[in-house]
């Protein structure tokens, strides 16, 4: 009777737990729904996702198991959730269970959670198995038989897998009860013949346990408070469970994220965090996703110079550790505080010398607390958040004393010493401020602009003289501009203005924000302020005024707004003559008065050879004035030197890429675009990133990768307001027009090319629109829009007549030739090819050669057409302009030319990887199939093929078989 009552009680408890588990399942389902469509937010785990996806996708072999382990907050549960969602979407049945520390001593708790969806089918099990399984859960009398229970679990899982492939997901196995672990291990080892895959997740390391609710590293509501302690036998149980799966079960360990991935996660989850604070968060989190998000939340609303030492943590965690620290001896607490106050940049041996000796009793208590671990000789906190909690659990006086002790020990490290002295300073201190100013200068020389800006900002806070502090803050704003973080720059500028009424300092502080605003698409809002600075400071500070006006000219170029040219022209006469004034005029009015700079550019560039920032700016002017070869040579020399000082996200990368593209150096153009889009501040530099996307799209369209070109151009247009960033809009529409021409869709091509000019036929952008004239004319000639296109070409001819650009004259003549009646086209073609300098733009020149040759052949002047066809085809092959090479080769065959066969000799000149790609492509494998074999992305495969085609003398994949056969395929 007592036993039955116990069973009834257990059943009642299980019913209650069923309700609780049902609620938990609903919560999990909600979390799964939340994840759907958010794959991009799982940052830095591409390889792990790929491995889990492969296991989920192929369960036919059965017995597939993988253990996912990692420290708290590395994203283990997120990846398991993602795998479960993918499995469900692929038609797999998913069974899930998660260990719970409160249930680790409750027999069969985890097994019940896992099998609850299948218990209705338990009646079909053999009688002894049914009774053993239900007895384990208290539904039937009797003691559970471990062997029969394991067999029952095996039978039930096998039955479920027979109806649909099955994925078993076990999270937090370190807390799964021992009885469940035994039964599951027994079953999993015997599922070789069933379509079942098992994913298990384990919290790794001596246990930093998740104790309380909050934001999880994966963005769900999950535990975030960390505490020490072994958590009973949970970890041993978890290891026993995974060990029982059998030998050879692979384990996937989640390490910390890299710096770039950590930045991406912060950009997604904390986009408004100022760069100075973001760098602190990145340093302190050490790649742990949970720590990144928790510390970013703690930093929200703070200034980059606030609160020295580690950022604070959640109050709950602080309370937990305050209690834990109280149990430690004084020497142990002091050691932990010194370790917490030390930064990653502090020399480890110096810090170690301040800590107790290895045989000191304090280490015994510290090791038992599980707050730290040893990496060789050096103690380390087990989790980044423990460091923050330990630091802020101590009183202010103790923290200041720790920084003073570190500063005294770091007397041979002036930069580190300065920062610790600053951390210990509660009041202005001229000596510490000066030391930080020196630190900033050393960081600036190394290209560490963010570190230099932080040092100057802190130096300003400690400077007793408010005017001096304002100057330092203005200088800090200028350095912060190199990070691309506009909110931080604006904050520093505002702090500088608050400390002084000096208009010179106000202007100096405002300039960096104006420069940076240009790259965010906020052109219209930034322009008036720059013009105001230029007008107000022209008499007293002409250098600052010229700087402001030059920046305004850059905004004018980006936006293409005509009224801005008039504003620049109004202020310019009040400023002194010189190269910067001429540069401003060239950028804002290249086809008018700005043309006068062109003859002087070679001498100016030669004089600026040792100043990369100046020579780069002059190269920009050379490109705008169609002195493209000079621009490219100067970029080649200046860009490398410029990068050694750190990348300046000033949008000049777009000009560099365009110059390389127009000069026929397409791979370099794509590399520059990739670097610009990968800047740490790229997520907020909408204009700069959109420009890179649009130019990359232009290159891909010319290479024939039209799908990728359209995708990138579309992304560029989504990133900007076409009225704020007319230059980007024009580049994107040119790419779309070129892609449509490559696909033979001339009506669509005309729509995109027409969008480069306004309703009246004027250019949407005063500089970027005119190179699109040939695309406009070619698409109009084949889609019936002759009259409209002729009007635009002739208007452009009148506008650019005084530009002095042989390139523009050639483009106008080429447009006329394409739109002329056939019998009248030849003079225009000849005029378009008359100037030998036009070969400096090889792609445009080759296009003109081909179009003239096509005209000649149709007039049956085949002998005259052949040299042009040969020259055009050679250029297209060299550039990798596949659609144009195919068109030239087809025209050559029609002209009776031997188009040649594939060049097997070129195969030997390919890299081993390129040879592999060519061999597989010759067998008919797609880019995706090749990528799967060689562990490359399909896009990378396509890029390799585009580069190898010209080297092999082929224009189509079908020709690769001949190349491989002639070269002797070892396979």
PDB file of N, CA and C in Angstrom, residues 518-524 558-560 685-688 690-691 715-730:
ATOM      1  N   UNK A 518      30.320  62.187 -44.488  1.00  0.00           N
ATOM      2  CA  UNK A 518      30.238  61.954 -45.930  1.00  0.00           C
ATOM      3  C   UNK A 518      30.077  60.478 -46.254  1.00  0.00           C
ATOM      4  N   UNK A 519      30.694  59.635 -45.452  1.00  0.00           N
ATOM      5  CA  UNK A 519      30.687  58.207 -45.761  1.00  0.00           C
ATOM      6  C   UNK A 519      29.464  57.488 -45.220  1.00  0.00           C
ATOM      7  N   UNK A 520      28.655  58.178 -44.457  1.00  0.00           N
ATOM      8  CA  UNK A 520      27.441  57.561 -43.945  1.00  0.00           C
ATOM      9  C   UNK A 520      26.229  57.913 -44.794  1.00  0.00           C
ATOM     10  N   UNK A 521      26.435  58.715 -45.828  1.00  0.00           N
ATOM     11  CA  UNK A 521      25.316  59.132 -46.660  1.00  0.00           C
ATOM     12  C   UNK A 521      24.655  60.400 -46.168  1.00  0.00           C
ATOM     13  N   UNK A 522      25.157  60.977 -45.080  1.00  0.00           N
ATOM     14  CA  UNK A 522      24.563  62.199 -44.532  1.00  0.00           C
ATOM     15  C   UNK A 522      25.218  63.428 -45.166  1.00  0.00           C
ATOM     16  N   UNK A 523      25.241  63.441 -46.491  1.00  0.00           N
ATOM     17  CA  UNK A 523      25.948  64.497 -47.199  1.00  0.00           C
ATOM     18  C   UNK A 523      25.277  65.852 -47.041  1.00  0.00           C
ATOM     19  N   UNK A 524      23.975  65.872 -47.255  1.00  0.00           N
ATOM     20  CA  UNK A 524      23.261  67.149 -47.204  1.00  0.00           C
ATOM     21  C   UNK A 524      23.355  67.781 -45.822  1.00  0.00           C
ATOM     22  N   UNK A 558      30.454  63.201 -53.858  1.00  0.00           N
ATOM     23  CA  UNK A 558      29.622  62.063 -53.488  1.00  0.00           C
ATOM     24  C   UNK A 558      28.152  62.305 -53.848  1.00  0.00           C
ATOM     25  N   UNK A 559      27.675  63.488 -53.518  1.00  0.00           N
ATOM     26  CA  UNK A 559      26.247  63.755 -53.699  1.00  0.00           C
ATOM     27  C   UNK A 559      25.901  64.141 -55.121  1.00  0.00           C
ATOM     28  N   UNK A 560      26.831  64.813 -55.814  1.00  0.00           N
ATOM     29  CA  UNK A 560      26.533  65.275 -57.159  1.00  0.00           C
ATOM     30  C   UNK A 560      25.565  66.443 -57.190  1.00  0.00           C
ATOM     31  N   UNK A 685      29.277  52.838 -42.295  1.00  0.00           N
ATOM     32  CA  UNK A 685      29.716  53.672 -43.412  1.00  0.00           C
ATOM     33  C   UNK A 685      28.938  53.279 -44.669  1.00  0.00           C
ATOM     34  N   UNK A 686      27.656  53.611 -44.667  1.00  0.00           N
ATOM     35  CA  UNK A 686      26.781  53.153 -45.739  1.00  0.00           C
ATOM     36  C   UNK A 686      27.269  53.584 -47.115  1.00  0.00           C
ATOM     37  N   UNK A 687      27.645  54.847 -47.248  1.00  0.00           N
ATOM     38  CA  UNK A 687      28.061  55.340 -48.559  1.00  0.00           C
ATOM     39  C   UNK A 687      29.325  54.628 -49.026  1.00  0.00           C
ATOM     40  N   UNK A 688      30.315  54.515 -48.138  1.00  0.00           N
ATOM     41  CA  UNK A 688      31.584  53.898 -48.520  1.00  0.00           C
ATOM     42  C   UNK A 688      31.391  52.444 -48.928  1.00  0.00           C
ATOM     43  N   UNK A 690      28.563  51.011 -49.914  1.00  0.00           N
ATOM     44  CA  UNK A 690      27.754  50.967 -51.133  1.00  0.00           C
ATOM     45  C   UNK A 690      28.610  51.265 -52.355  1.00  0.00           C
ATOM     46  N   UNK A 691      29.533  52.199 -52.226  1.00  0.00           N
ATOM     47  CA  UNK A 691      30.428  52.512 -53.333  1.00  0.00           C
ATOM     48  C   UNK A 691      31.269  51.286 -53.706  1.00  0.00           C
ATOM     49  N   UNK A 715      22.369  45.690 -53.694  1.00  0.00           N
ATOM     50  CA  UNK A 715      22.731  45.983 -52.302  1.00  0.00           C
ATOM     51  C   UNK A 715      23.219  47.412 -52.167  1.00  0.00           C
ATOM     52  N   UNK A 716      24.012  47.878 -53.136  1.00  0.00           N
ATOM     53  CA  UNK A 716      24.504  49.257 -53.095  1.00  0.00           C
ATOM     54  C   UNK A 716      23.345  50.245 -53.109  1.00  0.00           C
ATOM     55  N   UNK A 717      22.365  50.014 -53.940  1.00  0.00           N
ATOM     56  CA  UNK A 717      21.227  50.934 -54.037  1.00  0.00           C
ATOM     57  C   UNK A 717      20.378  50.914 -52.773  1.00  0.00           C
ATOM     58  N   UNK A 718      20.345  49.775 -52.089  1.00  0.00           N
ATOM     59  CA  UNK A 718      19.573  49.697 -50.844  1.00  0.00           C
ATOM     60  C   UNK A 718      20.261  50.427 -49.695  1.00  0.00           C
ATOM     61  N   UNK A 719      21.576  50.557 -49.780  1.00  0.00           N
ATOM     62  CA  UNK A 719      22.333  51.151 -48.682  1.00  0.00           C
ATOM     63  C   UNK A 719      22.272  52.676 -48.666  1.00  0.00           C
ATOM     64  N   UNK A 720      21.954  53.297 -49.797  1.00  0.00           N
ATOM     65  CA  UNK A 720      22.042  54.752 -49.870  1.00  0.00           C
ATOM     66  C   UNK A 720      20.748  55.351 -50.387  1.00  0.00           C
ATOM     67  N   UNK A 721      20.593  56.630 -50.147  1.00  0.00           N
ATOM     68  CA  UNK A 721      19.548  57.420 -50.768  1.00  0.00           C
ATOM     69  C   UNK A 721      20.117  57.939 -52.092  1.00  0.00           C
ATOM     70  N   UNK A 722      19.528  57.578 -53.224  1.00  0.00           N
ATOM     71  CA  UNK A 722      20.097  57.994 -54.517  1.00  0.00           C
ATOM     72  C   UNK A 722      20.237  59.504 -54.670  1.00  0.00           C
ATOM     73  N   UNK A 723      19.445  60.288 -53.943  1.00  0.00           N
ATOM     74  CA  UNK A 723      19.567  61.742 -54.021  1.00  0.00           C
ATOM     75  C   UNK A 723      20.670  62.281 -53.120  1.00  0.00           C
ATOM     76  N   UNK A 724      21.071  61.490 -52.141  1.00  0.00           N
ATOM     77  CA  UNK A 724      22.168  61.881 -51.254  1.00  0.00           C
ATOM     78  C   UNK A 724      23.507  61.367 -51.774  1.00  0.00           C
ATOM     79  N   UNK A 725      23.490  60.226 -52.457  1.00  0.00           N
ATOM     80  CA  UNK A 725      24.715  59.590 -52.955  1.00  0.00           C
ATOM     81  C   UNK A 725      24.539  59.304 -54.448  1.00  0.00           C
ATOM     82  N   UNK A 726      24.468  60.367 -55.232  1.00  0.00           N
ATOM     83  CA  UNK A 726      24.237  60.182 -56.670  1.00  0.00           C
ATOM     84  C   UNK A 726      25.372  59.413 -57.336  1.00  0.00           C
ATOM     85  N   UNK A 727      26.595  59.611 -56.858  1.00  0.00           N
ATOM     86  CA  UNK A 727      27.718  58.896 -57.479  1.00  0.00           C
ATOM     87  C   UNK A 727      27.531  57.395 -57.358  1.00  0.00           C
ATOM     88  N   UNK A 728      27.163  56.921 -56.174  1.00  0.00           N
ATOM     89  CA  UNK A 728      26.955  55.487 -55.979  1.00  0.00           C
ATOM     90  C   UNK A 728      25.792  54.994 -56.831  1.00  0.00           C
ATOM     91  N   UNK A 729      24.710  55.762 -56.867  1.00  0.00           N
ATOM     92  CA  UNK A 729      23.555  55.354 -57.666  1.00  0.00           C
ATOM     93  C   UNK A 729      23.943  55.202 -59.130  1.00  0.00           C
ATOM     94  N   UNK A 730      24.759  56.111 -59.637  1.00  0.00           N
ATOM     95  CA  UNK A 730      25.185  56.024 -61.047  1.00  0.00           C
ATOM     96  C   UNK A 730      26.053  54.791 -61.271  1.00  0.00           C
TER      97      UNK A 730
END
